């Protein structure tokens, strides 16, 4: 187990630590626009950070779709289940690191604005937390799909899905560009509702994430038979 953990860290520590940089995206964009604190600017920066973070999370799977590796790791003491478990824990940790970094930066930025006597700013964590839950759900879909079909087919389908999602997102921002405040208020209401709604959403996604791990265990060796090499 320790060997697999070291291997994953050695190969992917750049992607893991990049979560901290991704969390800076909304604040960098606000600063580039000379402190513009509108909800639209904040939400665009947040979305960019989440998209880049999501791409990096998926990139830690690169190179796993190899027959020789699949058969070798299956013969180890921990087996492919231990290998997959490490992958799931690592990706979950990346999402948690991104969210924690975002919380720290957001807290520091709000204190800075408060010190500068600027009270017109948005608490992006009200939107960031639901988006993190969505990100966990998307990874729960990505991982078993990757191990079943490999990188090539998975990349094509993923690109199609992301393109459709990007078009829908752009259309949403255009149509509801004047309603960003309501989006922030909705996210804040989830947190302020005694955490009941948010807790249920987190619990459901954790269950889905675990079921995703179990599904990956079921399809891993079947997928390995179809890898190119």
XYZ file of N, CA and C in Angstrom:
687
model
N 0.824 -1.212 0.000
C 0.000 0.000 0.000
C 0.860 1.265 0.000
N 1.904 1.276 0.855
C 2.767 2.446 0.919
C 3.464 2.686 -0.414
N 3.825 1.584 -1.090
C 4.472 1.714 -2.388
C 3.567 2.372 -3.414
N 2.286 2.011 -3.413
C 1.334 2.613 -4.341
C 1.104 4.086 -4.020
N 1.032 4.408 -2.739
C 0.846 5.802 -2.331
C 2.040 6.649 -2.782
N 3.254 6.131 -2.568
C 4.459 6.853 -2.981
C 4.487 7.021 -4.494
N 4.102 5.954 -5.200
C 4.094 6.015 -6.667
C 3.129 7.093 -7.164
N 1.940 7.163 -6.578
C 0.950 8.147 -7.006
C 1.423 9.565 -6.694
N 2.014 9.757 -5.519
C 2.505 11.080 -5.150
C 3.653 11.507 -6.070
N 4.568 10.589 -6.330
C 5.723 10.901 -7.161
C 5.303 11.293 -8.568
N 4.305 10.623 -9.103
C 3.864 10.882 -10.472
C 2.942 12.093 -10.574
N 2.191 12.381 -9.520
C 1.096 13.345 -9.654
C 1.154 14.520 -8.679
N 2.276 14.698 -7.984
C 2.303 15.762 -6.969
C 2.122 17.148 -7.592
N 2.551 17.309 -8.852
C 2.354 18.604 -9.516
C 0.869 18.882 -9.720
N 0.121 17.854 -10.130
C -1.314 18.024 -10.323
C -2.008 18.289 -8.984
N -1.563 17.588 -7.950
C -2.173 17.745 -6.627
C -1.967 19.165 -6.105
N -0.724 19.643 -6.154
C -0.417 20.979 -5.641
C -1.004 22.077 -6.517
N -1.289 21.760 -7.787
C -1.885 22.750 -8.687
C -3.293 23.141 -8.258
N -3.920 22.323 -7.416
C -5.246 22.676 -6.900
C -5.210 24.003 -6.149
N -4.082 24.278 -5.501
C -3.945 25.538 -4.766
C -3.948 26.711 -5.736
N -3.252 26.561 -6.864
C -3.209 27.630 -7.866
C -4.573 27.825 -8.520
N -5.274 26.722 -8.759
C -6.606 26.826 -9.366
C -7.561 27.603 -8.466
N -7.387 27.464 -7.160
C -8.253 28.164 -6.212
C -8.027 29.677 -6.240
N -6.889 30.101 -6.798
C -6.594 31.533 -6.896
C -7.285 32.193 -8.085
N -7.795 31.391 -9.028
C -8.333 31.916 -10.291
C -9.354 33.041 -10.114
N -10.401 32.866 -9.292
C -11.391 33.948 -9.200
C -10.805 35.240 -8.656
N -9.838 35.162 -7.764
C -9.254 36.360 -7.163
C -8.273 37.032 -8.118
N -7.575 36.217 -8.910
C -6.660 36.778 -9.911
C -7.447 37.570 -10.951
N -8.572 36.998 -11.401
C -9.399 37.678 -12.402
C -9.959 38.978 -11.853
N -10.394 38.955 -10.600
C -10.916 40.172 -9.974
C -9.824 41.236 -9.900
N -8.601 40.825 -9.539
C -7.499 41.784 -9.440
C -7.086 42.305 -10.809
N -7.117 41.428 -11.818
C -6.785 41.858 -13.176
C -7.752 42.925 -13.654
N -9.006 42.753 -13.279
C -10.032 43.727 -13.661
C -10.111 44.862 -12.663
N -9.001 45.105 -12.002
C -8.838 46.251 -11.103
C -9.860 46.254 -9.972
N -10.035 45.054 -9.377
C -10.864 44.981 -8.179
C -12.346 44.956 -8.433
N -12.743 44.776 -9.696
C -14.173 44.677 -10.007
C -14.784 43.542 -9.191
N -15.786 43.860 -8.395
C -16.338 42.861 -7.479
C -17.719 42.375 -7.849
N -18.093 42.482 -9.116
C -19.419 42.050 -9.512
C -19.565 40.549 -9.400
N -20.801 40.113 -9.265
C -21.065 38.682 -9.162
C -20.645 37.963 -10.435
N -20.835 38.597 -11.590
C -20.479 37.964 -12.859
C -18.985 37.675 -12.928
N -18.159 38.649 -12.562
C -16.714 38.461 -12.600
C -16.295 37.354 -11.645
N -16.854 37.338 -10.457
C -16.505 36.331 -9.459
C -16.897 34.936 -9.920
N -18.097 34.798 -10.488
C -18.582 33.475 -10.888
C -17.805 32.957 -12.094
N -17.410 33.842 -13.017
C -16.618 33.422 -14.170
C -15.255 32.928 -13.709
N -14.617 33.656 -12.805
C -13.332 33.224 -12.274
C -13.438 31.909 -11.540
N -14.520 31.737 -10.804
C -14.734 30.492 -10.062
C -14.922 29.313 -11.020
N -15.683 29.520 -12.075
C -15.928 28.463 -13.054
C -14.628 28.075 -13.765
N -13.818 29.073 -14.120
C -12.533 28.784 -14.757
C -11.663 27.939 -13.835
N -11.617 28.312 -12.562
C -10.837 27.546 -11.595
C -11.314 26.117 -11.471
N -12.632 25.920 -11.460
C -13.187 24.580 -11.338
C -12.942 23.753 -12.593
N -13.035 24.355 -13.753
C -12.797 23.617 -14.992
C -11.357 23.138 -15.069
N -10.410 24.035 -14.787
C -8.996 23.664 -14.828
C -8.697 22.600 -13.771
N -9.239 22.782 -12.573
C -9.026 21.798 -11.502
C -9.579 20.431 -11.905
N -10.748 20.421 -12.547
C -11.345 19.170 -12.989
C -10.491 18.460 -14.029
N -9.919 19.233 -14.956
C -9.051 18.641 -15.976
C -7.807 18.022 -15.341
N -7.250 18.697 -14.357
C -6.061 18.177 -13.681
C -6.385 16.925 -12.872
N -7.564 16.896 -12.295
C -7.972 15.707 -11.534
C -8.071 14.487 -12.443
N -8.579 14.694 -13.634
C -8.707 13.579 -14.572
C -7.347 13.161 -15.119
N -6.425 14.101 -15.223
C -5.109 13.809 -15.792
C -4.294 12.847 -14.928
N -4.637 12.705 -13.657
C -3.895 11.752 -12.815
C -4.210 10.312 -13.206
N -5.202 10.126 -14.084
C -5.519 8.787 -14.571
C -4.696 8.397 -15.790
N -4.037 9.382 -16.412
C -3.285 9.112 -17.638
C -2.213 8.056 -17.406
N -2.134 7.127 -18.334
C -1.124 6.073 -18.258
C -1.598 4.812 -17.566
N -2.788 4.857 -16.990
C -3.303 3.665 -16.305
C -3.922 2.658 -17.264
N -4.227 3.091 -18.493
C -4.886 2.202 -19.450
C -3.852 1.404 -20.247
N -3.094 0.567 -19.540
C -2.080 -0.286 -20.161
C -2.268 -1.719 -19.659
N -2.240 -2.648 -20.595
C -2.472 -4.044 -20.230
C -1.440 -4.548 -19.229
N -0.162 -4.319 -19.528
C 0.898 -4.837 -18.675
C 0.783 -4.305 -17.256
N 0.484 -2.999 -17.141
C 0.329 -2.411 -15.807
C -0.876 -3.008 -15.099
N -1.975 -3.162 -15.800
C -3.197 -3.695 -15.201
C -2.981 -5.104 -14.671
N -2.307 -5.934 -15.471
C -2.066 -7.308 -15.043
C -1.051 -7.363 -13.907
N -0.050 -6.486 -13.975
C 0.966 -6.494 -12.917
C 0.376 -6.061 -11.584
N -0.362 -4.933 -11.589
C -0.906 -4.431 -10.325
C -1.933 -5.404 -9.760
N -2.572 -6.185 -10.624
C -3.543 -7.179 -10.157
C -2.863 -8.319 -9.406
N -1.571 -8.524 -9.689
C -0.846 -9.618 -9.054
C -0.174 -9.205 -7.745
N -0.243 -7.917 -7.395
C 0.392 -7.455 -6.165
C -0.466 -7.805 -4.955
N 0.090 -7.569 -3.766
C -0.610 -7.915 -2.527
C -1.927 -7.149 -2.391
N -1.905 -5.857 -2.713
C -3.128 -5.044 -2.608
C -4.051 -5.243 -3.802
N -3.487 -5.699 -4.912
C -4.292 -5.934 -6.095
C -4.792 -4.653 -6.729
N -5.585 -4.817 -7.772
C -6.099 -3.629 -8.464
C -7.095 -2.865 -7.606
N -7.722 -3.536 -6.649
C -8.648 -2.832 -5.758
C -7.905 -1.808 -4.896
N -6.728 -2.211 -4.401
C -5.927 -1.262 -3.634
C -5.446 -0.110 -4.493
N -5.079 -0.413 -5.731
C -4.645 0.626 -6.673
C -5.778 1.612 -6.942
N -6.966 1.083 -7.222
C -8.112 1.949 -7.486
C -8.507 2.750 -6.256
N -8.412 2.125 -5.093
C -8.757 2.823 -3.857
C -7.855 4.042 -3.663
N -6.554 3.872 -3.951
C -5.628 4.997 -3.845
C -5.996 6.114 -4.809
N -6.390 5.736 -6.028
C -6.783 6.733 -7.023
C -7.993 7.535 -6.548
N -8.985 6.835 -6.035
C -10.195 7.510 -5.583
C -9.905 8.429 -4.402
N -9.088 7.961 -3.478
C -8.743 8.784 -2.313
C -7.946 10.006 -2.750
N -7.027 9.818 -3.699
C -6.211 10.934 -4.169
C -7.065 12.002 -4.839
N -7.971 11.593 -5.715
C -8.823 12.559 -6.410
C -9.765 13.257 -5.428
N -10.283 12.509 -4.464
C -11.112 13.126 -3.429
C -10.287 14.156 -2.649
N -9.038 13.812 -2.348
C -8.162 14.740 -1.648
C -7.874 15.989 -2.465
N -7.761 15.846 -3.785
C -7.528 17.004 -4.646
C -8.714 17.960 -4.610
N -9.910 17.407 -4.628
C -11.105 18.246 -4.549
C -11.168 18.954 -3.202
N -10.848 18.222 -2.138
C -10.859 18.809 -0.799
C -9.801 19.902 -0.669
N -8.605 19.672 -1.255
C -7.534 20.669 -1.210
C -7.931 21.927 -1.962
N -8.575 21.754 -3.110
C -9.037 22.909 -3.875
C -10.046 23.717 -3.070
N -10.996 23.039 -2.457
C -12.032 23.733 -1.694
C -11.450 24.420 -0.466
N -10.532 23.738 0.230
C -9.895 24.325 1.407
C -9.070 25.550 1.032
N -8.322 25.455 -0.065
C -7.522 26.592 -0.524
C -8.417 27.759 -0.897
N -9.526 27.460 -1.570
C -10.471 28.500 -1.947
C -11.052 29.186 -0.717
N -11.358 28.402 0.309
C -11.883 28.964 1.556
C -10.876 29.889 2.212
N -9.609 29.483 2.239
C -8.567 30.309 2.853
C -8.374 31.602 2.073
N -8.296 31.506 0.746
C -8.112 32.703 -0.084
C -9.316 33.633 0.020
N -10.511 33.050 0.042
C -11.730 33.855 0.128
C -11.793 34.593 1.462
N -11.437 33.895 2.532
C -11.442 34.528 3.853
C -10.437 35.678 3.911
N -9.238 35.433 3.373
C -8.213 36.474 3.366
C -8.609 37.660 2.504
N -9.223 37.376 1.358
C -9.624 38.457 0.446
C -10.734 39.302 1.060
N -11.674 38.652 1.727
C -12.759 39.402 2.358
C -12.244 40.254 3.521
N -11.269 39.736 4.249
C -10.685 40.531 5.336
C -9.937 41.737 4.784
N -9.267 41.523 3.631
C -8.577 42.636 2.986
C -9.572 43.712 2.556
N -10.687 43.301 1.943
C -11.699 44.259 1.509
C -12.326 44.966 2.698
N -12.535 44.219 3.766
C -13.099 44.825 4.968
C -12.139 45.861 5.551
N -10.854 45.529 5.542
C -9.841 46.467 6.039
C -9.796 47.719 5.166
N -10.019 47.530 3.857
C -10.022 48.656 2.927
C -11.369 49.370 2.903
N -12.257 48.966 3.805
C -13.592 49.580 3.937
C -14.423 49.420 2.674
N -14.270 48.264 2.035
C -15.116 47.916 0.900
C -16.077 46.823 1.357
N -17.339 47.133 1.372
C -18.315 46.162 1.875
C -19.114 45.511 0.750
N -18.910 45.952 -0.489
C -19.669 45.402 -1.615
C -18.869 44.275 -2.268
N -18.904 43.085 -1.652
C -18.218 41.930 -2.217
C -19.060 40.696 -1.966
N -18.742 39.633 -2.687
C -19.549 38.419 -2.654
C -18.787 37.271 -1.995
N -19.500 36.490 -1.237
C -18.920 35.320 -0.597
C -19.058 34.132 -1.558
N -18.014 33.890 -2.323
C -18.111 32.888 -3.381
C -18.220 31.464 -2.846
N -17.952 31.259 -1.567
C -18.064 29.910 -1.020
C -19.493 29.401 -1.094
N -20.453 30.307 -1.139
C -21.852 29.912 -1.256
C -22.128 29.180 -2.560
N -21.323 29.458 -3.588
C -21.438 28.772 -4.872
C -20.379 27.682 -4.995
N -19.208 27.909 -4.394
C -18.098 26.973 -4.530
C -18.411 25.610 -3.921
N -19.097 25.590 -2.792
C -19.378 24.311 -2.138
C -20.316 23.436 -2.973
N -21.439 23.970 -3.474
C -22.265 23.145 -4.369
C -21.519 22.700 -5.625
N -20.633 23.549 -6.154
C -19.866 23.173 -7.336
C -18.869 22.054 -7.010
N -18.335 22.062 -5.792
C -17.432 20.984 -5.381
C -18.175 19.656 -5.299
N -19.410 19.724 -4.832
C -20.239 18.521 -4.780
C -20.498 18.013 -6.194
N -20.766 18.937 -7.108
C -20.957 18.563 -8.511
C -19.680 17.966 -9.089
N -18.542 18.528 -8.725
C -17.269 18.029 -9.231
C -17.009 16.601 -8.760
N -17.350 16.318 -7.519
C -17.198 14.958 -6.996
C -18.088 13.990 -7.766
N -19.290 14.444 -8.097
C -20.217 13.611 -8.863
C -19.672 13.336 -10.265
N -19.090 14.353 -10.898
C -18.533 14.182 -12.238
C -17.344 13.221 -12.240
N -16.520 13.296 -11.194
C -15.393 12.361 -11.103
C -15.895 10.940 -10.884
N -16.995 10.805 -10.172
C -17.573 9.474 -9.959
C -18.020 8.856 -11.275
N -18.332 9.699 -12.251
C -18.708 9.209 -13.578
C -17.461 8.976 -14.435
N -16.518 9.901 -14.351
C -15.305 9.834 -15.179
C -14.486 8.566 -14.949
N -14.247 8.238 -13.690
C -13.251 7.210 -13.372
C -13.624 5.826 -13.900
N -14.820 5.294 -13.597
C -15.136 3.972 -14.138
C -15.223 3.965 -15.663
N -15.667 5.066 -16.232
C -15.732 5.158 -17.691
C -14.330 5.068 -18.290
N -13.372 5.726 -17.664
C -11.987 5.697 -18.143
C -11.422 4.286 -18.090
N -11.628 3.620 -16.970
C -11.044 2.290 -16.818
C -11.758 1.223 -17.655
N -12.976 1.490 -18.045
C -13.695 0.535 -18.888
C -13.319 0.676 -20.352
N -13.155 1.926 -20.828
C -12.924 2.156 -22.256
C -11.512 2.641 -22.587
N -10.736 3.050 -21.594
C -9.409 3.569 -21.868
C -9.433 5.044 -22.231
N -8.241 5.603 -22.443
C -8.107 7.046 -22.636
C -8.660 7.530 -23.973
N -8.420 6.776 -25.061
C -8.775 7.271 -26.389
C -10.273 7.490 -26.534
N -11.038 6.430 -26.308
C -12.492 6.557 -26.441
C -13.033 7.499 -25.375
N -12.480 7.382 -24.171
C -12.936 8.247 -23.084
C -12.716 9.711 -23.380
N -11.585 10.051 -24.015
C -11.282 11.441 -24.326
C -12.258 12.017 -25.341
N -12.615 11.199 -26.349
C -13.545 11.668 -27.378
C -14.913 11.960 -26.775
N -15.427 10.999 -26.026
C -16.745 11.175 -25.417
C -16.722 12.325 -24.417
N -15.638 12.424 -23.654
C -15.523 13.488 -22.653
C -15.509 14.856 -23.327
N -14.794 14.951 -24.470
C -14.735 16.225 -25.191
C -16.118 16.637 -25.680
N -16.876 15.660 -26.176
C -18.242 15.947 -26.641
C -19.105 16.438 -25.486
N -19.015 15.725 -24.361
C -19.825 16.105 -23.198
C -19.432 17.491 -22.681
N -18.112 17.763 -22.625
C -17.654 19.061 -22.137
C -18.062 20.184 -23.079
N -18.036 19.923 -24.386
C -18.441 20.942 -25.354
C -19.917 21.283 -25.192
N -20.728 20.245 -25.038
C -22.158 20.480 -24.833
C -22.385 21.238 -23.533
N -21.668 20.834 -22.478
C -21.797 21.516 -21.196
C -21.368 22.966 -21.273
N -20.278 23.248 -22.024
C -19.793 24.619 -22.160
C -20.812 25.490 -22.895
N -21.432 24.915 -23.937
C -22.441 25.667 -24.684
C -23.629 25.996 -23.791
N -24.070 25.012 -23.023
C -25.201 25.231 -22.108
C -24.844 26.291 -21.071
N -23.610 26.224 -20.549
C -23.177 27.172 -19.533
C -23.123 28.591 -20.079
N -22.567 28.745 -21.298
C -22.494 30.073 -21.916
C -23.895 30.629 -22.155
N -24.791 29.779 -22.643
C -26.166 30.220 -22.876
C -26.825 30.642 -21.568
N -26.554 29.883 -20.513
C -27.122 30.224 -19.202
C -26.609 31.582 -18.731
N -25.289 31.812 -18.876
C -24.711 33.080 -18.431
C -25.242 34.254 -19.238
N -25.492 34.014 -20.536
C -26.013 35.086 -21.379
C -27.454 35.405 -21.007
N -28.260 34.367 -20.862
C -29.687 34.568 -20.579
C -29.902 35.122 -19.177
N -29.105 34.615 -18.213
C -29.321 35.008 -16.825
C -28.172 35.875 -16.291
N -27.581 36.677 -17.171
C -26.452 37.513 -16.747
C -26.844 38.532 -15.685
N -28.128 38.912 -15.666
C -28.591 39.892 -14.683
C -29.095 39.236 -13.401
N -28.966 37.910 -13.329
C -29.501 37.198 -12.167
C -28.419 36.475 -11.374
N -27.168 36.914 -11.517
C -26.078 36.253 -10.802
C -26.234 36.387 -9.289
N -26.804 37.539 -8.868
C -26.996 37.729 -7.426
C -27.892 36.639 -6.858
N -28.883 36.232 -7.638
C -29.798 35.189 -7.165
C -29.069 33.857 -7.034
N -28.085 33.604 -7.928
C -27.321 32.367 -7.850
C -26.508 32.329 -6.557
N -25.896 33.464 -6.224
C -25.151 33.536 -4.971
C -26.089 33.378 -3.772
N -27.245 34.011 -3.855
C -28.207 33.899 -2.754
C -28.692 32.459 -2.596
N -28.860 31.754 -3.734
C -29.289 30.356 -3.661
C -28.223 29.499 -2.984
N -26.961 29.703 -3.392
C -25.882 28.954 -2.761
C -25.786 29.265 -1.280
N -25.959 30.540 -0.930
C -25.902 30.930 0.476
C -27.064 30.323 1.252
N -28.239 30.226 0.605
C -29.399 29.658 1.291
C -29.191 28.179 1.604
N -28.430 27.474 0.731
C -28.131 26.069 0.992
C -27.302 25.915 2.259
N -26.341 26.833 2.419
C -25.477 26.772 3.592
C -26.217 27.218 4.849
N -27.105 28.228 4.690
C -27.805 28.786 5.849
C -29.001 27.962 6.302
N -29.398 26.967 5.492
C -30.579 26.184 5.853
C -30.227 25.078 6.838
N -29.504 25.474 7.877
C -29.095 24.560 8.944
C -28.335 23.349 8.396
N -27.723 23.550 7.234
C -26.869 22.533 6.624
C -27.613 21.240 6.257
N -28.934 21.253 6.375
C -29.679 20.023 6.098
C -29.584 19.654 4.620
N -29.957 20.599 3.759
C -29.926 20.330 2.317
C -28.522 20.003 1.849
N -27.568 20.803 2.323
C -26.185 20.595 1.913
C -25.647 19.264 2.430
N -25.996 18.921 3.633
C -25.531 17.659 4.211
C -26.080 16.463 3.437
N -27.348 16.566 3.023
C -27.956 15.493 2.240
C -27.251 15.348 0.895
N -26.952 16.490 0.266
C -26.268 16.463 -1.026
C -24.883 15.841 -0.894
N -24.164 16.212 0.162
C -22.823 15.655 0.379
C -22.899 14.153 0.627
N -23.854 13.738 1.457
C -24.000 12.320 1.770
C -24.314 11.508 0.523
N -25.234 12.012 -0.294
C -25.603 11.302 -1.522
C -24.404 11.167 -2.448
N -23.625 12.241 -2.590
C -22.472 12.193 -3.487
C -21.358 11.297 -2.958
N -21.205 11.230 -1.646
C -20.219 10.310 -1.078
C -20.614 8.863 -1.361
N -21.925 8.584 -1.261
C -22.410 7.239 -1.578
C -22.189 6.928 -3.052
N -22.504 7.900 -3.917
C -22.293 7.717 -5.350
C -20.810 7.512 -5.659
N -19.950 8.252 -4.982
C -18.507 8.131 -5.185
C -18.015 6.741 -4.772
N -18.542 6.233 -3.665
C -18.169 4.884 -3.227
C -18.671 3.841 -4.221
N -19.910 3.992 -4.679
C -20.448 3.058 -5.664
C -19.644 3.118 -6.961
N -19.138 4.295 -7.287
C -18.280 4.441 -8.459
C -17.010 3.608 -8.293
N -16.454 3.632 -7.085
C -15.264 2.817 -6.803
C -15.577 1.330 -6.979
N -16.710 0.909 -6.463
C -17.095 -0.486 -6.598
C -17.299 -0.861 -8.065
N -17.881 0.057 -8.830
C -18.087 -0.191 -10.253
C -16.751 -0.290 -10.986
N -15.811 0.575 -10.636
C -14.484 0.517 -11.261
C -13.802 -0.813 -10.976
N -13.997 -1.327 -9.762
C -13.426 -2.634 -9.423
C -14.019 -3.738 -10.301
N -15.301 -3.594 -10.628
C -15.973 -4.615 -11.430
C -15.515 -4.588 -12.893
N -15.261 -3.388 -13.411
C -14.977 -3.265 -14.849
C -13.485 -3.186 -15.153
N -12.635 -3.099 -14.132
C -11.207 -2.838 -14.369
C -10.558 -3.896 -15.256
N -10.671 -5.144 -14.903
C -10.027 -6.200 -15.679
C -10.695 -6.391 -17.039
N -12.007 -6.165 -17.106
C -12.693 -6.251 -18.392
C -12.185 -5.165 -19.333
N -11.990 -3.972 -18.784
C -11.467 -2.883 -19.599
C -10.042 -3.136 -20.047
N -9.234 -3.756 -19.166
C -7.825 -4.011 -19.485
C -7.682 -4.906 -20.711
N -8.654 -5.785 -20.941
C -8.584 -6.672 -22.097
C -8.696 -5.928 -23.419
N -9.228 -4.706 -23.379
C -9.436 -3.941 -24.605
C -8.416 -2.810 -24.777
N -7.487 -2.664 -23.821
C -6.474 -1.637 -23.963
C -5.561 -1.974 -25.132
N -4.992 -0.932 -25.755
C -4.161 -1.154 -26.933
C -2.829 -1.819 -26.601
N -2.289 -1.538 -25.418
C -0.984 -2.101 -25.077
C -0.857 -2.231 -23.566
